[in-house]
Coordinates of C-alpha atoms in Angstrom, one line a residue:
M1 CA 14.5 5.1 9.9
D2 CA 12.6 4.3 13.2
G3 CA 11.8 0.7 12.4
K4 CA 8.0 1.3 12.3
F5 CA 7.9 1.0 8.5
T6 CA 10.2 -0.8 6.1
S7 CA 10.0 -1.2 2.3
R8 CA 12.1 -3.8 0.5
A9 CA 12.2 -3.9 -3.3
L10 CA 11.6 -7.5 -4.5
F11 CA 11.4 -6.5 -8.2
P12 CA 12.2 -2.8 -8.5
F13 CA 11.4 -0.6 -11.5
D14 CA 13.9 -1.1 -14.3
G15 CA 12.2 0.7 -17.3
E16 CA 11.4 -2.4 -19.3
R17 CA 9.2 -4.1 -16.7
K18 CA 5.9 -2.4 -16.1
V19 CA 5.4 -4.0 -12.7
E20 CA 7.2 -3.5 -9.3
F21 CA 6.9 -5.7 -6.2
Y22 CA 7.7 -4.5 -2.7
E23 CA 7.6 -6.1 0.7
L24 CA 6.2 -3.6 3.2
R25 CA 6.2 -4.0 7.0
F26 CA 4.4 -1.9 9.5
A27 CA 4.7 -1.8 13.2
P28 CA 1.3 -2.1 15.0
G29 CA -0.5 1.2 15.2
H30 CA 1.9 3.0 12.8
T31 CA 0.6 5.2 10.1
E32 CA 2.7 5.7 6.9
N33 CA 1.8 8.5 4.5
A34 CA 2.7 8.3 0.8
E35 CA 2.8 10.7 -2.1
A36 CA 0.5 10.2 -5.1
H37 CA 1.8 8.2 -8.1
A38 CA 1.4 9.2 -11.7
P39 CA -2.1 9.0 -13.3
G40 CA -3.0 5.5 -14.3
T41 CA -0.9 3.8 -11.6
I42 CA -2.5 0.7 -10.1
E43 CA -1.5 -0.9 -6.8
N44 CA -2.3 -4.5 -5.8
L45 CA -2.0 -5.3 -2.1
I46 CA -1.6 -8.8 -0.7
L47 CA -1.8 -9.0 3.1
I48 CA 0.0 -11.9 4.6
K49 CA -0.6 -11.2 8.3
G50 CA -2.7 -8.9 10.4
R51 CA -5.0 -6.1 9.4
L52 CA -4.3 -3.0 7.3
E53 CA -6.3 0.2 7.0
I54 CA -5.9 2.1 3.7
R55 CA -7.1 5.7 3.1
V56 CA -6.8 7.2 -0.4
G57 CA -7.1 11.0 -0.5
H58 CA -10.1 12.1 1.6
T59 CA -12.1 8.9 1.1
A60 CA -13.3 6.6 3.9
P61 CA -10.7 4.1 5.0
M62 CA -10.7 0.6 3.5
C63 CA -9.6 -2.4 5.7
L64 CA -7.8 -5.5 4.5
Q65 CA -7.4 -8.5 6.7
R66 CA -5.3 -11.6 6.2
A67 CA -6.8 -13.7 3.3
T68 CA -8.8 -10.7 2.0
R69 CA -9.1 -11.3 -1.7
S70 CA -10.1 -7.8 -2.8
C71 CA -10.8 -4.3 -1.6
S72 CA -14.4 -3.0 -1.3
K73 CA -13.7 -0.5 -4.1
P74 CA -11.0 0.1 -6.8
M75 CA -8.0 2.2 -5.6
S76 CA -6.3 4.8 -7.7
R77 CA -2.9 6.0 -6.5
Q78 CA -3.4 9.4 -8.1
L79 CA -4.2 10.8 -4.6
P80 CA -2.0 10.8 -1.5
E81 CA -2.6 7.8 0.7
S82 CA -1.9 6.5 4.2
H83 CA -1.5 3.0 5.6
R84 CA -2.0 2.0 9.2
Q85 CA -1.7 -1.3 10.9

């Protein structure tokens, strides 16, 4: 681990619960690539501080800023994605 990205499970998957919560931290300028999730997976992002650029598959990036209430379009995690602060 290089310290540019950390993921901490707040409520990890346990089989009974259908929801997981993670705290993600990104170093400024860092890009983190993630594999696609199973079809039907939905992610909700809450940005506490800074700005986050999200790209799903080959789509145009979406930007979240602190206090942003929603993304400009729905996100499906059936495609690989990247996150950059």
